[in-house]
mmCIF file of C-alpha atoms in Angstrom:
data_model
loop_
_atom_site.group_PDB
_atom_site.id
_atom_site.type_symbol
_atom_site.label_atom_id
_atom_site.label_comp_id
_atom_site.label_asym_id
_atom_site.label_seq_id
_atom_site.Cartn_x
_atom_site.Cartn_y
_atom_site.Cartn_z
ATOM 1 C CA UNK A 1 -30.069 18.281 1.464
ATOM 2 C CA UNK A 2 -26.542 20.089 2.225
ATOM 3 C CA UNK A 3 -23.555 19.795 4.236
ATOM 4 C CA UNK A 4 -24.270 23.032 5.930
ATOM 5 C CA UNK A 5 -27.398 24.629 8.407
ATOM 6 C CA UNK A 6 -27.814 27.246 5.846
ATOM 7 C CA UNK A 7 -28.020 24.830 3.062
ATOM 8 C CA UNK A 8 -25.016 26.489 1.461
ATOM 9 C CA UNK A 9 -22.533 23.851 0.661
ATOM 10 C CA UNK A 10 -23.010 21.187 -1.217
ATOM 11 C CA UNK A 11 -26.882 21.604 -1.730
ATOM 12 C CA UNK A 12 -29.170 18.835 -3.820
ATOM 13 C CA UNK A 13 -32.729 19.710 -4.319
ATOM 14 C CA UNK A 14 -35.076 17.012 -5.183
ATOM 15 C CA UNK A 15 -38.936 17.018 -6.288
ATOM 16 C CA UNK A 16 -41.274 14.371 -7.808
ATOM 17 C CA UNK A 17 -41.411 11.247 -8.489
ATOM 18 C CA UNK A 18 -38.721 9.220 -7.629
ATOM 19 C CA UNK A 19 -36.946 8.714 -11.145
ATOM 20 C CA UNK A 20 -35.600 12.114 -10.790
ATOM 21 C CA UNK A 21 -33.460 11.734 -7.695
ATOM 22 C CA UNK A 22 -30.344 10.238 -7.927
ATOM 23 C CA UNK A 23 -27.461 9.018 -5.457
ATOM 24 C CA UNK A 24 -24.856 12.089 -4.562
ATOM 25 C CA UNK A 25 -21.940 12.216 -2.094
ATOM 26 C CA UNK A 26 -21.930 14.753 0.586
ATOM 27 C CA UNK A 27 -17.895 15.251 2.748
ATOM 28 C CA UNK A 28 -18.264 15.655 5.965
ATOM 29 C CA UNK A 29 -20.266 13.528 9.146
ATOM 30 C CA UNK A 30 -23.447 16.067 8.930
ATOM 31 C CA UNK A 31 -26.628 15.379 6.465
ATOM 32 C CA UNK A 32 -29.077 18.944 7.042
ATOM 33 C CA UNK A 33 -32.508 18.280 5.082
ATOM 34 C CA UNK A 34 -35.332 19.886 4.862
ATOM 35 C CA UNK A 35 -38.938 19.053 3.478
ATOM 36 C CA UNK A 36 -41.110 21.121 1.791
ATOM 37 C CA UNK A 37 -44.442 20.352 0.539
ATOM 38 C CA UNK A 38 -46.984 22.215 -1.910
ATOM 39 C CA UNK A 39 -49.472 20.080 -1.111
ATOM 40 C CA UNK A 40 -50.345 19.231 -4.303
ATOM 41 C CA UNK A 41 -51.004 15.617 -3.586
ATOM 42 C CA UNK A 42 -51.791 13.204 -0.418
ATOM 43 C CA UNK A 43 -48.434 10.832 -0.661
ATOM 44 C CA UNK A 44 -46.410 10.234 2.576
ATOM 45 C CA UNK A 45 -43.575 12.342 1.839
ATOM 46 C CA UNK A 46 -40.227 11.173 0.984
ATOM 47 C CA UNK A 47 -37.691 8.344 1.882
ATOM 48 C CA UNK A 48 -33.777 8.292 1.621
ATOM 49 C CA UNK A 49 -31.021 6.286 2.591
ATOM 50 C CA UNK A 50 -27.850 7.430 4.156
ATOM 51 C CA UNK A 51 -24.807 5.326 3.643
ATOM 52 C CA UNK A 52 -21.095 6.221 6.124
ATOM 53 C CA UNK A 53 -18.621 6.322 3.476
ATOM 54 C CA UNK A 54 -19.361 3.577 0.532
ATOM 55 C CA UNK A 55 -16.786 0.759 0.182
ATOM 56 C CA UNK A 56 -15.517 0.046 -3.202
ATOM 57 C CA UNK A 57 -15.648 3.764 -3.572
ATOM 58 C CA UNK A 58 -11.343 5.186 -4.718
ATOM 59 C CA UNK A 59 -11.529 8.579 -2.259
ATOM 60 C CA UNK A 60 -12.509 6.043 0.729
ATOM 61 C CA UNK A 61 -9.771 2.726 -0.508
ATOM 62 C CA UNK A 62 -7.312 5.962 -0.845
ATOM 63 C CA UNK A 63 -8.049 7.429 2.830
ATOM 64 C CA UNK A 64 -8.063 4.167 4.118
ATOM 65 C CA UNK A 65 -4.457 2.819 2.468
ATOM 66 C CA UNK A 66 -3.447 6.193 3.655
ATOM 67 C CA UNK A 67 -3.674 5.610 7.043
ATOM 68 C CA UNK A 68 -3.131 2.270 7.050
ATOM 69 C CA UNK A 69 0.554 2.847 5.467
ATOM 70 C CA UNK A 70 1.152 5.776 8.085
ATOM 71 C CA UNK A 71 1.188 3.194 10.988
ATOM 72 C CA UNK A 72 4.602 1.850 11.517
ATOM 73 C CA UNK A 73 2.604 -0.906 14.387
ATOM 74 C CA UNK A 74 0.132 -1.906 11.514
ATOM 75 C CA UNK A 75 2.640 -2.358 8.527
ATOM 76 C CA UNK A 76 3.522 -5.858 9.751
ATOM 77 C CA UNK A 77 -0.002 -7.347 9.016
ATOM 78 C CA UNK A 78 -0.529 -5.313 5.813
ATOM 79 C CA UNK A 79 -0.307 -7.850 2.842
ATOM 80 C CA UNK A 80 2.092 -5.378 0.840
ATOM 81 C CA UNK A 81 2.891 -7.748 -2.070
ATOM 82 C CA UNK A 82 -1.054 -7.684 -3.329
ATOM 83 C CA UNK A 83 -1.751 -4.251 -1.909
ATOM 84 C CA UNK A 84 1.508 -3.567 -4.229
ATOM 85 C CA UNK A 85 0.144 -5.401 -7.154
ATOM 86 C CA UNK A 86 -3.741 -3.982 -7.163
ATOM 87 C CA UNK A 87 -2.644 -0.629 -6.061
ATOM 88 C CA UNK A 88 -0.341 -0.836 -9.707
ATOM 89 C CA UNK A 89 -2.923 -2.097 -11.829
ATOM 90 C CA UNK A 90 -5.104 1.036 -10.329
ATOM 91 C CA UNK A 91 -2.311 3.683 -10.700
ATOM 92 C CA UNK A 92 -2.701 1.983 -14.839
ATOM 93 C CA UNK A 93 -6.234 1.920 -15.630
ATOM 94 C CA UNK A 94 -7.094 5.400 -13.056
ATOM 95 C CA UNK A 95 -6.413 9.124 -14.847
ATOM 96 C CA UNK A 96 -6.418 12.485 -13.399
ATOM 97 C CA UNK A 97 -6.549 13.012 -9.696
ATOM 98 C CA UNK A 98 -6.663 9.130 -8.424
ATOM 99 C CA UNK A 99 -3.989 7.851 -10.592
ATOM 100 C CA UNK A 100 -2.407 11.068 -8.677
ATOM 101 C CA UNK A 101 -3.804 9.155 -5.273
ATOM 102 C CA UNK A 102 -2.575 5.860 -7.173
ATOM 103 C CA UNK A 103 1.180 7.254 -7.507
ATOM 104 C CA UNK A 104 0.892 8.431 -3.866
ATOM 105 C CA UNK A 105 0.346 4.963 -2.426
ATOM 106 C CA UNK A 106 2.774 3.530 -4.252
ATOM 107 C CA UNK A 107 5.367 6.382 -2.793
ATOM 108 C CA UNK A 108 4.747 5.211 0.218
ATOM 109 C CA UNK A 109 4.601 1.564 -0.410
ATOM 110 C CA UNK A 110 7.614 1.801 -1.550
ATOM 111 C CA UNK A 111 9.028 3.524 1.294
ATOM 112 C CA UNK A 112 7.709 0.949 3.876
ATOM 113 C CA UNK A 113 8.081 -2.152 2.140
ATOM 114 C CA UNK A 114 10.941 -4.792 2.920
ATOM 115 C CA UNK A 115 12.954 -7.180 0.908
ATOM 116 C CA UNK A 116 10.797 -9.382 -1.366
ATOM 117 C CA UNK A 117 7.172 -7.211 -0.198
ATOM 118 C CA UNK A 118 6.431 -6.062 -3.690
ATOM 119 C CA UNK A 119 7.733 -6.369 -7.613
ATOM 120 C CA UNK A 120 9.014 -3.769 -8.817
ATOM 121 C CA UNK A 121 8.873 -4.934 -11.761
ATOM 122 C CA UNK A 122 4.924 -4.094 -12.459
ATOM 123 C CA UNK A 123 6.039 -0.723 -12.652
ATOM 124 C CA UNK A 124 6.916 -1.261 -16.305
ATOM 125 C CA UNK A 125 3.540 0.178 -17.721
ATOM 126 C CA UNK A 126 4.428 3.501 -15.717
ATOM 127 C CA UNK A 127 7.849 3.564 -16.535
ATOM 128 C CA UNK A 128 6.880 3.482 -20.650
ATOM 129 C CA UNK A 129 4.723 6.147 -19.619
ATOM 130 C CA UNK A 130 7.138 8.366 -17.838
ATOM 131 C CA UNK A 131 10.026 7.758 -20.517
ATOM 132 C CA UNK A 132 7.483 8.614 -23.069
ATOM 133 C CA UNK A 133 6.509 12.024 -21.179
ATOM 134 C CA UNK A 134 10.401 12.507 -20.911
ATOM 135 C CA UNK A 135 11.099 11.952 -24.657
ATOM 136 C CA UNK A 136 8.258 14.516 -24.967
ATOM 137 C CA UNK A 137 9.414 16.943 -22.778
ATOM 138 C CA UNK A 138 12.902 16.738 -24.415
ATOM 139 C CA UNK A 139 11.147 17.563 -28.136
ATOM 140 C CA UNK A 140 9.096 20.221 -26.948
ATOM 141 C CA UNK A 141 11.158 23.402 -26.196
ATOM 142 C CA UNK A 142 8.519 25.481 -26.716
ATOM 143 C CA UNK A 143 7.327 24.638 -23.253
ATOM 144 C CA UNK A 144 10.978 24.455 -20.912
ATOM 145 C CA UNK A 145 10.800 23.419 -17.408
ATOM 146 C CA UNK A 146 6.848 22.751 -16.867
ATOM 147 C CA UNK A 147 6.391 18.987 -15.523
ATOM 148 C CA UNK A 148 2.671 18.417 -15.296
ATOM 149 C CA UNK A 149 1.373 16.957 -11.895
ATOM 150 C CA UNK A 150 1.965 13.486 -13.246
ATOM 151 C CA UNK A 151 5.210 13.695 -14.867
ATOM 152 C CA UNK A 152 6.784 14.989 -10.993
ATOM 153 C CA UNK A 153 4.773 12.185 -9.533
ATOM 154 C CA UNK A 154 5.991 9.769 -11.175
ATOM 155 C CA UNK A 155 9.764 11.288 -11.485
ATOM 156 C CA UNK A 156 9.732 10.828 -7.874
ATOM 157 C CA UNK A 157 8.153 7.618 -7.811
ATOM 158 C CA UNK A 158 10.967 6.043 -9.937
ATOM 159 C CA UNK A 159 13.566 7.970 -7.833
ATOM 160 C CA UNK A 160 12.596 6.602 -5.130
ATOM 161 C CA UNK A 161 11.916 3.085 -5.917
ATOM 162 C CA UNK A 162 15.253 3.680 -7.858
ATOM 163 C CA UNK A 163 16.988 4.155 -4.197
ATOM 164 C CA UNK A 164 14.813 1.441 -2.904
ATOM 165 C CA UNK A 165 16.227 -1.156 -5.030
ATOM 166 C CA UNK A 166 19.789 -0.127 -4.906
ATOM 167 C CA UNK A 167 19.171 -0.647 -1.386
ATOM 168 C CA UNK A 168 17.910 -4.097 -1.604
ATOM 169 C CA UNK A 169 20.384 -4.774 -3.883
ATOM 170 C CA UNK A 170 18.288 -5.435 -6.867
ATOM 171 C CA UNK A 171 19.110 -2.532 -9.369
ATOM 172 C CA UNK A 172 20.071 -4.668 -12.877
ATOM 173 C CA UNK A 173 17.470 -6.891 -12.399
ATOM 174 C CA UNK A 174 14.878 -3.902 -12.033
ATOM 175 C CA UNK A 175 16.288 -1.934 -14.789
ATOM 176 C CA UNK A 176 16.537 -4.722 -16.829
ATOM 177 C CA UNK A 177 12.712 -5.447 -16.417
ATOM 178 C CA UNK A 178 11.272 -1.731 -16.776
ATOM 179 C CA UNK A 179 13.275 -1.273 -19.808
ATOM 180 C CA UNK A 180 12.118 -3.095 -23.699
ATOM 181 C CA UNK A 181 15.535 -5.123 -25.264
ATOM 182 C CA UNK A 182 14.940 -2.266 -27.775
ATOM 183 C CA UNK A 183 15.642 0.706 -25.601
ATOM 184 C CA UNK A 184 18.482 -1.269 -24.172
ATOM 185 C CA UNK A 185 20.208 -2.006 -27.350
ATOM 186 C CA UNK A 186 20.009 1.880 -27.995
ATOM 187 C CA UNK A 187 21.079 3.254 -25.115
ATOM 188 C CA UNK A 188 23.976 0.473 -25.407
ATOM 189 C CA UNK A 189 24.740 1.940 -29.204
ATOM 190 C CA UNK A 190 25.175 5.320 -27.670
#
């Protein structure tokens, strides 16, 4: 089975019994098979089931959200205050590539969303991660001026709901929130 005629891209070869096939994704809205037998028994053949794009699964929740939050008409009927909350908690427990996704919905969440559609707050668990790549960044000058794909996603995801909230008119209270009494009392001391 491939994604291509000449079973080029994305190829998954199967034989025997069925333990030794397993589920795979294939991109794309074309399945090419082919069956081959060596006629080494009398069985039927083969069976397989082919699924349109699994729900549940991150790359099709992300592609969905995405399109979703491009819609200025559909925005209205979007429940953005759990869609804010879940999408968090994901952009927390994902790594790699779909917390990247993660940090993208959230970007634009952000920029759609209206007074009182989503706490900010919940970004605390991100924010001690970005101040703790920042405090990192700032020790290591071996390295100057290279921000890994997730330290410039979520620079600009704090920028940005930074600007959100001064626009709503909620700065202190968000500030307050991200930051531990700690951190306050030092930056205070400075």
């Amino acid at each position: 089975m491939a994604s291509s005629s000449d079973f080029q891209q994305d190829r998954h070869s199967f034989s025997g019994s069925p333990e030794k096939w397993n589920d795979f994704e294939l991109p794309g809205d074309t399945l090419y098979y082919r069956f081959t037998s060596d006629m080494s028994n009398t069985e039927w053949g083969y069976k397989f089931t082919v699924t349109v794009g699994h729900l549940g699964r991150f790359q099709t929740g992300f592609e969905i959200l995405k399109q979703m939050l491009s819609e200025e008409r559909v925005i209205p009927h979007i429940p953005l205050a759990k869609i804010w909350e879940w999408q968090v908690g994901v952009a927390c427990r994902q790594t790699g590539h779909q917390r990247l996704k993660a940090i993208h919905l959230l970007l634009k969440i952000v920029q759609c969303s209206a007074q009182g559609d989503c706490d900010f707050t919940l970004l605390k668990p991100l924010w001690q991660l970005f101040t703790h790549m920042e405090n990192n960044l700032c020790h290591d000058v071996a390295k100057p001026g290279i921000l890994l794909p997730l330290h410039r996603a979520l620079a600009e995801l704090f920028f940005v709901t930074e600007n959100r909230v001064t626009e709503l008119g909620s700065l202190q209270e968000y500030l307050l929130a991200l930051n531990t009494e700690d951190h306050l009392h030092r930056c205070t001391a400075q």
